[in-house]
Structure formats: structure tokens, C-alpha cells
XYZ file of C-alpha atoms in Angstrom:
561
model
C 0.000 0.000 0.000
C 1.251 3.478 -1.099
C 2.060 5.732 1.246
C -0.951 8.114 2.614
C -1.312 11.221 4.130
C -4.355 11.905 6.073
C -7.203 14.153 7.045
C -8.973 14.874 10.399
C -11.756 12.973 11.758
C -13.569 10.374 9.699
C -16.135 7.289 10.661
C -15.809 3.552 9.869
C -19.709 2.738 9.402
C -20.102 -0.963 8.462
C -20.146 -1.585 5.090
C -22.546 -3.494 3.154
C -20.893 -3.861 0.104
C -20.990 -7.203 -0.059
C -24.443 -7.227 -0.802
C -23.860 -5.999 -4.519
C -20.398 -6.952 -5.455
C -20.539 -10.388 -5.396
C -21.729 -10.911 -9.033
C -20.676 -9.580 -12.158
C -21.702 -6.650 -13.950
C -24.942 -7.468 -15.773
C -27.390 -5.322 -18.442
C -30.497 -4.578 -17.350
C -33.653 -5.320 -19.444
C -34.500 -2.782 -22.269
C -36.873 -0.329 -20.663
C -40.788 0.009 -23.223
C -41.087 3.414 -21.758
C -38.483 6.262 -20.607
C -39.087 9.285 -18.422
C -36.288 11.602 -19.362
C -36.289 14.629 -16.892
C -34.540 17.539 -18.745
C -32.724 18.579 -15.622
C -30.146 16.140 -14.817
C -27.189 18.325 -14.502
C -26.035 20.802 -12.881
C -26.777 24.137 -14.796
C -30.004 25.573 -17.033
C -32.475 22.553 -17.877
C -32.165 21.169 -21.582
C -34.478 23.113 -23.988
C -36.379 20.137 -25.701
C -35.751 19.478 -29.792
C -38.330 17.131 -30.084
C -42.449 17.368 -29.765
C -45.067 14.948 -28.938
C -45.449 12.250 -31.835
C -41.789 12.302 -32.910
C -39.940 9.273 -33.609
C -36.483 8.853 -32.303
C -33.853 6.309 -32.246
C -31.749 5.545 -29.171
C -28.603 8.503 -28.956
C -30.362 10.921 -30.730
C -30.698 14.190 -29.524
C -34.122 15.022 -27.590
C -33.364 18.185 -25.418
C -29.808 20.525 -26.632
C -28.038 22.533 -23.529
C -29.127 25.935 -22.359
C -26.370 28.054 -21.135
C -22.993 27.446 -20.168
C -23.412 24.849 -17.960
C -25.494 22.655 -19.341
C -25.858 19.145 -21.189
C -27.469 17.880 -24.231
C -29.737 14.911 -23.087
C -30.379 11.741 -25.715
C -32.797 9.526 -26.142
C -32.108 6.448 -24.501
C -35.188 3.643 -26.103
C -36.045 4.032 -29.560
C -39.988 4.486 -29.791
C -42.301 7.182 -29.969
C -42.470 10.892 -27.781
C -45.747 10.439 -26.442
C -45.504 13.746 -23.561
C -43.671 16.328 -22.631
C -44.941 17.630 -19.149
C -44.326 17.525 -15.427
C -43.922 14.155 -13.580
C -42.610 13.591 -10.080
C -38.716 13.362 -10.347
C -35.842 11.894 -7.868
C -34.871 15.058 -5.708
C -34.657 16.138 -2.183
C -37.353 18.243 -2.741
C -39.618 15.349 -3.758
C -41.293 17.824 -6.707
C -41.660 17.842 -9.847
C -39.792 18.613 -13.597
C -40.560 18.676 -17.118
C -39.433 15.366 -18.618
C -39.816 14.092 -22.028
C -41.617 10.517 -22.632
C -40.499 7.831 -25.043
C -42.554 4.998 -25.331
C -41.085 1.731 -27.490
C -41.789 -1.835 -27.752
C -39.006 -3.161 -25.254
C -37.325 -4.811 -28.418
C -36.393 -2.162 -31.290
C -33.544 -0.585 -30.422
C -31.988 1.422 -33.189
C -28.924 3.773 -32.296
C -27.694 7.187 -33.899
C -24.795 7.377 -32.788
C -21.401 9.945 -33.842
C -18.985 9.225 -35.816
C -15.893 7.898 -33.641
C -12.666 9.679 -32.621
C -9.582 8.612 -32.526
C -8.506 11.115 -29.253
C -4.762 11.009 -29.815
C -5.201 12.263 -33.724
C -8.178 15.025 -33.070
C -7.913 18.308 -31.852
C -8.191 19.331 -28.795
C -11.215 21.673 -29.676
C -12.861 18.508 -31.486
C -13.152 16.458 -28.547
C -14.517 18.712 -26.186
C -17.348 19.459 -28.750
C -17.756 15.764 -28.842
C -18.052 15.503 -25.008
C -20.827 18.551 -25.206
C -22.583 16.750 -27.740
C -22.544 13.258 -25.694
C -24.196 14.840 -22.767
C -21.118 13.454 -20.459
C -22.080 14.639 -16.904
C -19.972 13.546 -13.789
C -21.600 10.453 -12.531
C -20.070 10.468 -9.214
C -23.677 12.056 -8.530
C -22.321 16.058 -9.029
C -23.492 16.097 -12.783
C -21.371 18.915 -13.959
C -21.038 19.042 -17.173
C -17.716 17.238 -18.270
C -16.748 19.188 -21.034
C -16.666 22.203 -18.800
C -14.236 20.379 -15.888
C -12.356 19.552 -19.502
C -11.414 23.362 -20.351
C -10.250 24.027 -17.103
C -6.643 23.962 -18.022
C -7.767 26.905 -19.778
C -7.584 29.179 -16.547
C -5.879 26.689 -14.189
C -2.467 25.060 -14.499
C -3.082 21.157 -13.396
C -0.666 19.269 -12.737
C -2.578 15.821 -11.497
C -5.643 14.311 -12.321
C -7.197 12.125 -9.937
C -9.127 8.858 -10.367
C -11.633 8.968 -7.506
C -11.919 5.380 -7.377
C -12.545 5.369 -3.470
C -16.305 5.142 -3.715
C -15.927 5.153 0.492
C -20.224 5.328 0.926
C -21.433 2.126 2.270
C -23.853 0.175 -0.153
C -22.220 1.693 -3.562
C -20.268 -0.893 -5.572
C -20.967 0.952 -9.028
C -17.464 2.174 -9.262
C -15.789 -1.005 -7.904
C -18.260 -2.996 -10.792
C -17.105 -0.718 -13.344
C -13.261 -1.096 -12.655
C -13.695 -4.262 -12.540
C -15.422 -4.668 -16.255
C -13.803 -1.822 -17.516
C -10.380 -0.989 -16.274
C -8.382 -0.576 -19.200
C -11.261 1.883 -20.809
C -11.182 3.667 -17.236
C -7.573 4.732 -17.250
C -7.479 5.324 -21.138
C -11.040 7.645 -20.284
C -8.397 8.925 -18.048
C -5.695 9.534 -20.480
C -8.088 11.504 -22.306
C -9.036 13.730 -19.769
C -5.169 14.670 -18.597
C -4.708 15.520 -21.982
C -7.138 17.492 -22.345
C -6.934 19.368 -19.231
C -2.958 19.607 -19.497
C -2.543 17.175 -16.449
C 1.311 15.815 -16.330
C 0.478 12.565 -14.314
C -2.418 10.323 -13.402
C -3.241 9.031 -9.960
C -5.587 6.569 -9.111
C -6.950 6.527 -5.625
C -9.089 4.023 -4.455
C -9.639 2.286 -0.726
C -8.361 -1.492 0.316
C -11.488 -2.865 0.928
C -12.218 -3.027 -3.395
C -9.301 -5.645 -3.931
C -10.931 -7.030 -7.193
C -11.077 -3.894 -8.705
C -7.021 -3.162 -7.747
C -6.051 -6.395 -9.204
C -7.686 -5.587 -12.386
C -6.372 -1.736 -12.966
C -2.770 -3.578 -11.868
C -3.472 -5.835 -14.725
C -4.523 -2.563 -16.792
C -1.605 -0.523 -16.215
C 0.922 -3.593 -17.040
C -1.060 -3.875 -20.212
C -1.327 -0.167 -21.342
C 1.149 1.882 -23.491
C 0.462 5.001 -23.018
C 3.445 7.756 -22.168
C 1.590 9.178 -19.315
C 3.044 8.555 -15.798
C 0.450 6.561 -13.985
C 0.374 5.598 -10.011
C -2.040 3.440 -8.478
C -2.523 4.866 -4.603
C -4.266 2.326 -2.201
C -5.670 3.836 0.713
C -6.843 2.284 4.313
C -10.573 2.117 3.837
C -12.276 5.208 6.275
C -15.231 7.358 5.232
C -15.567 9.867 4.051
C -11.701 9.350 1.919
C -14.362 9.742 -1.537
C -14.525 13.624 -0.686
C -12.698 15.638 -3.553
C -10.713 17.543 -0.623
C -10.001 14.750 1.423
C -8.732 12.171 -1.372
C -6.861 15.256 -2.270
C -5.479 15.576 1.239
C -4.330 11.601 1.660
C -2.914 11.309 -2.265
C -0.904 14.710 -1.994
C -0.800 16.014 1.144
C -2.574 19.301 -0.462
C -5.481 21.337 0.958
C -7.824 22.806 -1.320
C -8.464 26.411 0.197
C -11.305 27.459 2.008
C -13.854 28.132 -0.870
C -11.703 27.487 -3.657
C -11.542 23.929 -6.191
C -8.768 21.372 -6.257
C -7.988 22.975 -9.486
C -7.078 25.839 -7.142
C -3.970 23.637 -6.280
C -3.404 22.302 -9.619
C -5.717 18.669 -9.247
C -8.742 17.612 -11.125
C -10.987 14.632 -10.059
C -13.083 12.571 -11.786
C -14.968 9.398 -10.987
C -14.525 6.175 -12.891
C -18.294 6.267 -14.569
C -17.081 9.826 -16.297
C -14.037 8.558 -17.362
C -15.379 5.446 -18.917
C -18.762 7.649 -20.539
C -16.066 10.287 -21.930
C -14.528 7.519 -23.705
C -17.253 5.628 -25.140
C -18.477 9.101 -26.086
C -15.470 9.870 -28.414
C -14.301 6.464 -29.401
C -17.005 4.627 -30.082
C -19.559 7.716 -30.784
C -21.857 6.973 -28.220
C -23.727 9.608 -26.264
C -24.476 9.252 -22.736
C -27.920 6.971 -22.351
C -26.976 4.616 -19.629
C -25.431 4.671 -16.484
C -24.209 1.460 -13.972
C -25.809 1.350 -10.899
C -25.778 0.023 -7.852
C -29.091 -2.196 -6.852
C -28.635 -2.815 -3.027
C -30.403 -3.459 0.233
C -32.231 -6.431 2.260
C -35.380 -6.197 0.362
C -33.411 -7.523 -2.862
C -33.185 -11.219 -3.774
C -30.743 -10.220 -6.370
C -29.136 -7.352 -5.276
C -26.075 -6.602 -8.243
C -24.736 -3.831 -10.483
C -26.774 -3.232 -13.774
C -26.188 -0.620 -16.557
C -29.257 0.605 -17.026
C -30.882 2.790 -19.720
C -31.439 6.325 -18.277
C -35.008 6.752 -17.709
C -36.347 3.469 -16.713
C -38.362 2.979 -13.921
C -36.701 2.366 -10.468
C -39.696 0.084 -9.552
C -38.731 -2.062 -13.067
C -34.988 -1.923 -11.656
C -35.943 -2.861 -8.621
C -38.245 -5.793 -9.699
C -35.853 -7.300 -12.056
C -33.491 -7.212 -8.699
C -35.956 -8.823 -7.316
C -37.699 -6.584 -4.560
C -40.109 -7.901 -1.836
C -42.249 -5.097 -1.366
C -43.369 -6.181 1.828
C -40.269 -5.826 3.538
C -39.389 -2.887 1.542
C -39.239 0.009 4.629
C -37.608 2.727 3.114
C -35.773 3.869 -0.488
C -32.813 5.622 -0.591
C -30.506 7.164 -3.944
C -27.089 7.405 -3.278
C -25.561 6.183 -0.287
C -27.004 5.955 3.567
C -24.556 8.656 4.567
C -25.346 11.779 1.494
C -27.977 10.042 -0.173
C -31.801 11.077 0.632
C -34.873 9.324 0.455
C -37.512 8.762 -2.152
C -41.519 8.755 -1.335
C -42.409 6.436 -4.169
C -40.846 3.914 -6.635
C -42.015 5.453 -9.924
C -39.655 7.720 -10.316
C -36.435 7.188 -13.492
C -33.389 6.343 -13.336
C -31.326 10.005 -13.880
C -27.457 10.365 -14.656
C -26.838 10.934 -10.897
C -28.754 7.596 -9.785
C -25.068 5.616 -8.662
C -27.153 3.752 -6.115
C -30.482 2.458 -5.138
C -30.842 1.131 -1.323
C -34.546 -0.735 -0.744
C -33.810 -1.225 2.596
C -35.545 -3.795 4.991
C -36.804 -1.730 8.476
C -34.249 -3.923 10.490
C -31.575 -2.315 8.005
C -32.390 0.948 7.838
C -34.967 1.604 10.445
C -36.797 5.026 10.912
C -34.600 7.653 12.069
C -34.044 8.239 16.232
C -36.337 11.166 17.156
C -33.956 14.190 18.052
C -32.849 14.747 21.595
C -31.165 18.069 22.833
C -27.573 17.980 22.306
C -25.468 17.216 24.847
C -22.547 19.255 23.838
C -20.412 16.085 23.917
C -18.160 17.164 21.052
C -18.338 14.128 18.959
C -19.376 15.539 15.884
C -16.103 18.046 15.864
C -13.994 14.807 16.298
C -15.194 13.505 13.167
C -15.495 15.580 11.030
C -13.328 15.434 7.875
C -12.833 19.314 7.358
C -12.286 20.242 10.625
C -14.904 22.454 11.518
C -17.070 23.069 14.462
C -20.284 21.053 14.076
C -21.774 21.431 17.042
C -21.198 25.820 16.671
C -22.388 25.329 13.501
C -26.078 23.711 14.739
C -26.437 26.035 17.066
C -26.060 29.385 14.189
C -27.943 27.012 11.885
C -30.644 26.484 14.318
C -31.229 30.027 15.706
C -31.040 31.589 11.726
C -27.491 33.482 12.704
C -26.251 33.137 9.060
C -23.779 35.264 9.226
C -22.387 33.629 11.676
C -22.246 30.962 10.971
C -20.785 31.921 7.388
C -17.750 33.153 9.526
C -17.704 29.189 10.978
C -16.725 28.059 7.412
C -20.357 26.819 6.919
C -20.003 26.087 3.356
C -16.915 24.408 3.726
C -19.369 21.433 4.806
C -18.916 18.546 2.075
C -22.729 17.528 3.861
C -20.620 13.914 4.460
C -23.002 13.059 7.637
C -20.100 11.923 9.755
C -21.382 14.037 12.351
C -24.840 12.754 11.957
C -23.614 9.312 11.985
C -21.751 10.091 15.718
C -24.320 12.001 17.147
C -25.648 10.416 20.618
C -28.688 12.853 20.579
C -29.261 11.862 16.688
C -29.347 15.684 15.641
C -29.540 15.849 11.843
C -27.148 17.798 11.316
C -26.106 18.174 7.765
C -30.392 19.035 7.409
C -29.536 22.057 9.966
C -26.683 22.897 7.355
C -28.531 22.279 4.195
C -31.712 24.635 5.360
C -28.619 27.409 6.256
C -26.994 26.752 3.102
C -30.196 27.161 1.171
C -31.342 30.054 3.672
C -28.513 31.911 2.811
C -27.898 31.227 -1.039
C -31.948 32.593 -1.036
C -30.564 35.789 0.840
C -27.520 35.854 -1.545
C -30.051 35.483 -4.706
C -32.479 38.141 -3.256
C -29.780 40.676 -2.241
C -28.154 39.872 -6.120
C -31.821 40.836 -7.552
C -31.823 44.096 -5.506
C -28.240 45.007 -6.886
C -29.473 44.275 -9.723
C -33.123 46.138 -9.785
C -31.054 49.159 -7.937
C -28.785 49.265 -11.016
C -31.493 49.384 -13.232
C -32.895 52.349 -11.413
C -29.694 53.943 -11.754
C -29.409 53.448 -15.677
C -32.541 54.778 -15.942
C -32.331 57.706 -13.884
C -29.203 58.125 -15.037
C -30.211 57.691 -18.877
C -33.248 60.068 -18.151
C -30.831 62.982 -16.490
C -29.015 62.541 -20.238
C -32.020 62.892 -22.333
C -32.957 65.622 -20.122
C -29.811 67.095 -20.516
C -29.944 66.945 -24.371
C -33.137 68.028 -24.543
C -32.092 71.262 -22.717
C -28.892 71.758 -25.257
C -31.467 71.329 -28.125
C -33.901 73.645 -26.668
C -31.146 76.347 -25.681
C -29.759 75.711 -29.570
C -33.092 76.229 -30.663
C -33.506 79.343 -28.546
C -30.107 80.657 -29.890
C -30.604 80.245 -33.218
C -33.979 81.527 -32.999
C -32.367 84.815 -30.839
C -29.885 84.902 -34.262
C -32.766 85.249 -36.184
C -35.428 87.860 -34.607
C -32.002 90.121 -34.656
C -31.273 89.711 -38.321
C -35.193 89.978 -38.686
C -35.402 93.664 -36.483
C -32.203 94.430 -38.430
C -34.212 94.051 -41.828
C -37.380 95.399 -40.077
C -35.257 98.017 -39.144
C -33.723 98.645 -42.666
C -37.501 98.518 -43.956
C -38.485 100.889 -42.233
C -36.016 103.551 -43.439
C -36.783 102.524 -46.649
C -40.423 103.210 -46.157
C -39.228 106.923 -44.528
C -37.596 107.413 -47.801
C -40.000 106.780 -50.319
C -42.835 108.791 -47.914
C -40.515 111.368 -47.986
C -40.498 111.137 -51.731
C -44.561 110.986 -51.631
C -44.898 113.669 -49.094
C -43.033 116.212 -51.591
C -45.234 115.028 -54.887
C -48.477 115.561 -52.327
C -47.836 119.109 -51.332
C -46.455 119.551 -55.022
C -50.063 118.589 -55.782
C -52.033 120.400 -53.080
C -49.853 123.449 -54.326
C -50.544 123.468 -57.851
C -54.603 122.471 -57.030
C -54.220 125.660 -54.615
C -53.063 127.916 -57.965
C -55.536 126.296 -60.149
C -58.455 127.067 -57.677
C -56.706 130.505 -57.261
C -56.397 131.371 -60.548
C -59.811 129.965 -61.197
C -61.356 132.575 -58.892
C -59.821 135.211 -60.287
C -60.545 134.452 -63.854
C -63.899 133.095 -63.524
C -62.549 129.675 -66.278
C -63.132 126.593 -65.177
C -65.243 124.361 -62.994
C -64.568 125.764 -59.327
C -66.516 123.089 -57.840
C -64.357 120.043 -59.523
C -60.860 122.165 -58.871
C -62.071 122.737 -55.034
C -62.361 118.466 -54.784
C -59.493 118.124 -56.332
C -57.448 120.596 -53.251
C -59.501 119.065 -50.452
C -58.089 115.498 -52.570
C -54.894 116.741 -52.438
C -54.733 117.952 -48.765
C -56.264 114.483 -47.538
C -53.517 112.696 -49.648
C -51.080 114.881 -47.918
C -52.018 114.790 -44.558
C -52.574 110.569 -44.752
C -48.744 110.705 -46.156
C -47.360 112.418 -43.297
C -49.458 110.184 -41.029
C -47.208 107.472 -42.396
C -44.008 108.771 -41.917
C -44.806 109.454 -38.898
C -45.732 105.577 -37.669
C -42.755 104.839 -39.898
C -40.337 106.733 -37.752
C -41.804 105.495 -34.699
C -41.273 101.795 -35.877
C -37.645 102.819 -36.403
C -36.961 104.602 -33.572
């Protein structure tokens, strides 16, 4: 056994492996109907591509990836899309999520598949397209999208990349199964991956109580020929060794910072299931429609591993495993420590199903109603990260968030050590969850005010702008106008001694007039020739014309005054 380094605390809960690793790998029956929920990644839900009525065939796309984390999602039966809509899927929240129905005849199964790549030829760019395309999610039960973990070289340097081949959860055997099968495609899967993330070695960690599985990546890495350094860690078996940071910690003796990623300090993990999906995905074309998965617990005659198409019914699964419903007590995904429990068996199989406990009620019996705590200081002996459990409850429980921020809250991998040592049976990691969620709400709520006040502030601000423009235009407008009343009282002005003038010019021919009808009438008297009435209209015409002349000169010189 290699060398390890270790982390704090830990629990050795029995293990109940045995239960599903004692026969091989085995297919499980081709589903006649599918429930595909379009969320089953981390990330934006798929946007679907297909409608009710459609035909598909099995790898063809049904739903394409919204965002930038996101996954495609393929149909995994070939048949008929008979409903798109809302059905209950497997969450903690127990609610429901659009999903996409295929319906077939349990036989047919037709594939469209992509053209294979050979990934030591193609470009690096070319095979992370072909990973988006596949819908490769991490199966270890994260589902982030792989083909984002792949670029990660892009901002990070890494140096390692770590097989997390611990699987340290009681119950799981999925990962132990598939090393077993699939060894050689594992490490090649993880060939792929250190290339493309820029990774100069390969580690393989995985825990001593999985000594099939070691014996078959020993006989893997005598067989392989690749160039990249590869080392094969065993580790004494202790949950929760599976953790990212604490299979970090016992490989390399590295912490990953307090809210930072191991490709912080130059180490990328991924579980065996990715590896071995990224490589079927490029080599052999094959999108992701099937997971393995572990089918455990004392209500199974036939508990096993089965790769299963994603989207068939747990309670099919669970049959062919042969379940006893009547000593069926409760359902669990995952594992007994982070897994959660399910209210009903129809619900799919999803990307992050690794494990399916129908437990017995002597197994897994009802949990302990919750005493007061006792303050005995268990919980901050085992847990893995170091923190203060018991501090933690106590801000958790009396809503002092930011308090309990300060306490490294989200430094929590939610492992349940502390919950599995607790005397009082406190649920802990639920205390830590509802925080978690309390405060990633307040986070959220306080991000939408930031975001509303900025909006307010654009507008306001664009509004002051227009206002401000508006009042340039209108004092333009006012100027030019100004510019032009003067240059139209200048020509007013001008006018108006023009109109002086030319009075002046009719003022002289009017008295000229009213002077020669004055001599005419004069001269008319005295002679006694001519028409004295006519000549006497003609002066009293005259003197009118005059006097209206010099009327007008006069308002004229008043105007232009």
C-alpha cells in the first residue's frame, strides 16, 4: 500500500458492500417506456428538440443545452415521444420537472450514434465538442457538465488528475463494478481527460477494501502503453476518503483552500463512470444513455450492479433485482450517509442515480427522534474538514447566518459523519442544508436588488441625459432663434427707413399737388374759367392725400426709432 497522508476525523460505518459486489456486472432489461427529466445536470435545464409524436432512435438528440453549464440529453429507447410535461422526479425536494416521454416496444432498439474519434489524432477543440454533444455529466452524482471540468486547463495550471476510485459510501459498488469490467477503458477515459486538461500525471486513488477492482487496474496498467506517468494509490478504507478535498489531502498532502476547487492547487478529479462515458463518447460515438448502478439493500433477492438505460423505472430496476415489497421500509438514492430518500418507486433512473438502497426496516430503520444535544463534542472529532459542528447547529438552528458563514459553513462537504456520531441523533447536515439554502436565497435576493437598484440607476441616469440633451437642443433652438429675430429687427429696421424714404419722396409730390390744385383754384377765382366746384375736390383730394402721407411717416419713424 502506497504511502498516505491523512485528514482529520472520519467514521468507519459498516459496510454493506458485499451485498452488490458479489456478481458480475450485468445489463439490465430494455426499458418500453423512458421518463427523461430535462434537468439532470447541474446548470439551465435542456431546452427540448423534439415534440409529442416524434420518432427517435436511441442517442439521438431530444433536449440541446441551455447556457454554459449545461448538457445535451439523448434519447435512450427508440420508440415514440408520447408527452412532454411535469412528472414527479428523484430530488430532495420530492417535486416535480418537465421530462420528455419515449414509449417503445421493449425490443427495437436502433442507435444514432457519432462518428468515432480517434482522441490522440483530433484536436483538442474537437473532442470537447464531442463531449458537449454526448451529454457526459460527472456520474459520481455532481453532474457537472464534463466538457466544462475539460477546459479548465484553460484558466488553471493542473498538474494531477485524480481517479476517484474510493467510492468510500457504504452500499455503492458501481465504481468497484465498473473497474472491474472496464479498467483498461477507465484509465485510457483517463488519459483523455489529462490531456485534455494539461494534467502531467495520473493518480488513481481508491480504498483497500475493493481488492478485485485493484487487481484488475494492476493488470490494466501492465497492459497499457500510453506515455503518461500513472500511479495506483491504495488507501486504508475510512469514510468519508471519496470527498474531492479529502482524497486530495491523503494522495498529496494538499489542501484545497477554504472556498476554492482542487484545481485551485493544480488537481482535477473525476470518478470512474465519467471517465469510462467520456470515452465511449469519443471512441465509439456513443452519447451518454446509460449509467451502472448500484441495486442494493435487504429487500433484494438479487441485489447486483446493472447498466441501465437512463429513464427506466426504479420500480422495473428494482423488480428485475428482485424486490419484496413487503419488507421494503424505506428507499434511498445514493448512499445511507449523502444520499436522501424517495416517497415512491415510480420515479427514473437520472445520470446521478449511482445507487439504489430498498432497505428492509431492520436495516435501515426510521430515524431516532432528536434529543437536545449534549454538547459532547463528537461531531467536531469527526469531522473530515475540521470544523465546528456542534457551533455550527447552534447558528444554523437560531437563523445566525452570518455567523455561521464566519464558521466556514459552506466548507461542509454535507458527508453526515457528524450525523452518523451524534448520541442525541441531531440531523445535522439538514440544519446545514436549510442554512446553506437560507442563505444562497438571501444571496439570490440581495443579487436581484443590486441588480433592480442598477437598473434604477441606468434609468435615472439615462433620463438625467435625455434631459440634458433636450435642454442643449432647446437652448440651440432658442439661440438660433435669438440669431434670427435680430437679423429679422435688423431688416425690419432697414424697412423701415426705406419706407421713410420713399414717404418722404410721396410727401413732396403731395404738397407739389395740393400746391398746384391751390393755384388752379386761385387762378380759377380770379378768372372766372373753369369748374370751381371740380378744382375745389381736387385741393380738399390733395390735402387728404397729404395729410394721410405724413401720417405714415410718422408711424414709420416710430417703428424705427
Amino acid at each position: 500500500m502506497a504511502k498516505a497522508f491523512d485528514f482529520p476525523g472520519g467514521v468507519h460505518p459498516p459496510q454493506h458492500k458485499t451485498l452488490s459486489n458479489q456478481t458480475p456486472l450485468i445489463q439490465a432489461p430494455l426499458p418500453r417506456r423512458v421518463v427523461l427529466p430535462l434537468a439532470q445536470h447541474i446548470g439551465q435545464p435542456a431546452q427540448p428538440w423534439v415534440k409529442v409524436g416524434d420518432m427517435v432512435k436511441t442517442g439521438q438528440v431530444i433536449a440541446s443545452a441551455v447556457g454554459l453549464i449545461s448538457a445535451d440529453l439523448h434519447a435512450s429507447i427508440t420508440g415514440e415521444v408520447v408527452a412532454i410535461e411535469e412528472r414527479p422526479v428523484p430530488h430532495p425536494s420530492q417535486g416535480m420537472a418537465p421530462c420528455i416521454i419515449i414509449e417503445g416496444d421493449g425490443v427495437t432498439d436502433e442507435w444514432e450514434t457519432l462518428s468515432p474519434l480517434d482522441w490522440h489524432q483530433s484536436s483538442r477543440d474537437d473532442l470537447i465538442e464531442r463531449l458537449a454533444r454526448s451529454g457526459v455529466v460527472g456520474l459520481g452524482g455532481a453532474g457537472f457538465p464534463t466538457q466544462i471540468k475539460a477546459r479548465v486547463g484553460e484558466h488553471h495550471v493542473i498538474e494531477t488528475l485524480i481517479v476517484n476510485a474510493a467510492e468510500c459510501e457504504p452500499y455503492i459498488t458501481a465504481d468497484d463494478l465498473t473497474l472491474r469490467t472496464y479498467a483498461g477503458d477507465v484509465l485510457e477515459g483517463a488519459e483523455l481527460l489529462a490531456r485534455l486538461c494539461g494534467a502531467e500525471r495520473i493518480l488513481v486513488g481508491i480504498e483497500d477494501n475493493k481488492p478485485a477492482a485493484i487487481e484488475a487496474l494492476e493488470v490494466a496498467l501492465a497492459d497499457r502503453r500510453g506515455d503518461l506517468p500513472i500511479e495506483l494509490k491504495v488507501i486504508a478504507t475510512r469514510y468519508p476518503s471519496g470527498g474531492e478535498k479529502q482524497l486530495i489531502k491523503r494522495l498529496l498532502d494538499r489542501e484545497v483552500p477554504s472556498g476554492g476547487l482542487p484545481a485551485d492547487i493544480g488537481v482535477l478529479c473525476h470518478n470512474p463512470g465519467t471517465l469510462l462515458a467520456a470515452l465511449r463518447a469519443v471512441r465509439e460515438g456513443r452519447p451518454l444513455v446509460s449509467r451502472i448502478t448500484t441495486l442494493t439493500g435487504e429487500a433484494l433477492a438479487r441485489p447486483g450492479n446493472v447498466e441501465a438505460r437512463l429513464g427506466t423505472s426504479m420500480a422495473e430496476l428494482l423488480t428485475f433485482a428482485g424486490l419484496d415489497t413487503t419488507q421494503l421500509s424505506r428507499l434511498i438514492m445514493g448512499g445511507p450517509m449523502m444520499g436522501f430518500e424517495l416517497a415512491s418507486l415510480d420515479l427514473p433512473l437520472v445520470k446521478a442515480t449511482n445507487c439504489l438502497i430498498a432497505a428492509s426496516a431492520r436495516e435501515l430503520p426510521p430515524p431516532t427522534p432528536e434529543q437536545p444535544c449534549i454538547r459532547c463534542g463528537a461531531c467536531e472529532a469527526a469531522c473530515p474538514v475540521a470544523l465546528l459542528p456542534q457551533q455550527l447547529y447552534w447558528f444554523a438552528k437560531a437563523r445566525e447566518h452570518d455567523k455561521a458563514e464566519l464558521f466556514h459553513l459552506f466548507d461542509c462537504i454535507e458527508c453526515g459523519a457528524c450525523d452518523y456520531v451524534c448520541p442525541s441523533h441531531i440531523p445535522l447536515v439538514q440544519y446545514y442544508r436549510a442554512a446553506k439554502g437560507a442563505i444562497r436565497a438571501q444571496i439570490l435576493e440581495t443579487r436581484r436588488a443590486e441588480h433592480a437598484r442598477h437598473r434604477f440607476e441606468l434609468r435615472q441616469a439615462r433620463l438625467e441625459r435625455e434631459a440634458q440633451e433636450k435642454a442643449a437642443k432647446r437652448a440651440a433652438r432658442a439661440k438660433a432663434t435669438s440669431r434670427i429675430a435680430k437679423q429679422s429687427d435688423k431688416n425690419e429696421t432697414a424697412s423701415g427707413l426705406e419706407d421713410i424714404k420713399t414717404l418722404r419722396i410721396a410727401q413732396a409730390a403731395a404738397k407739389a399737388a395740393l400746391r398746384k390744385a391751390e393755384k388752379a383754384l386761385a387762378r380759377a377765382g380770379e378768372s372766372g374759367d373753369g369748374n370751381l366746384e371740380d378744382l375745389e375736390i381736387q385741393l380738399a383730394t390733395a390735402r387728404e392725400n397729404l395729410q394721410a402721407i405724413q401720417a405714415r411717416m410718422e408711424a414709420a419713424r416710430e417703428s424705427a426709432s
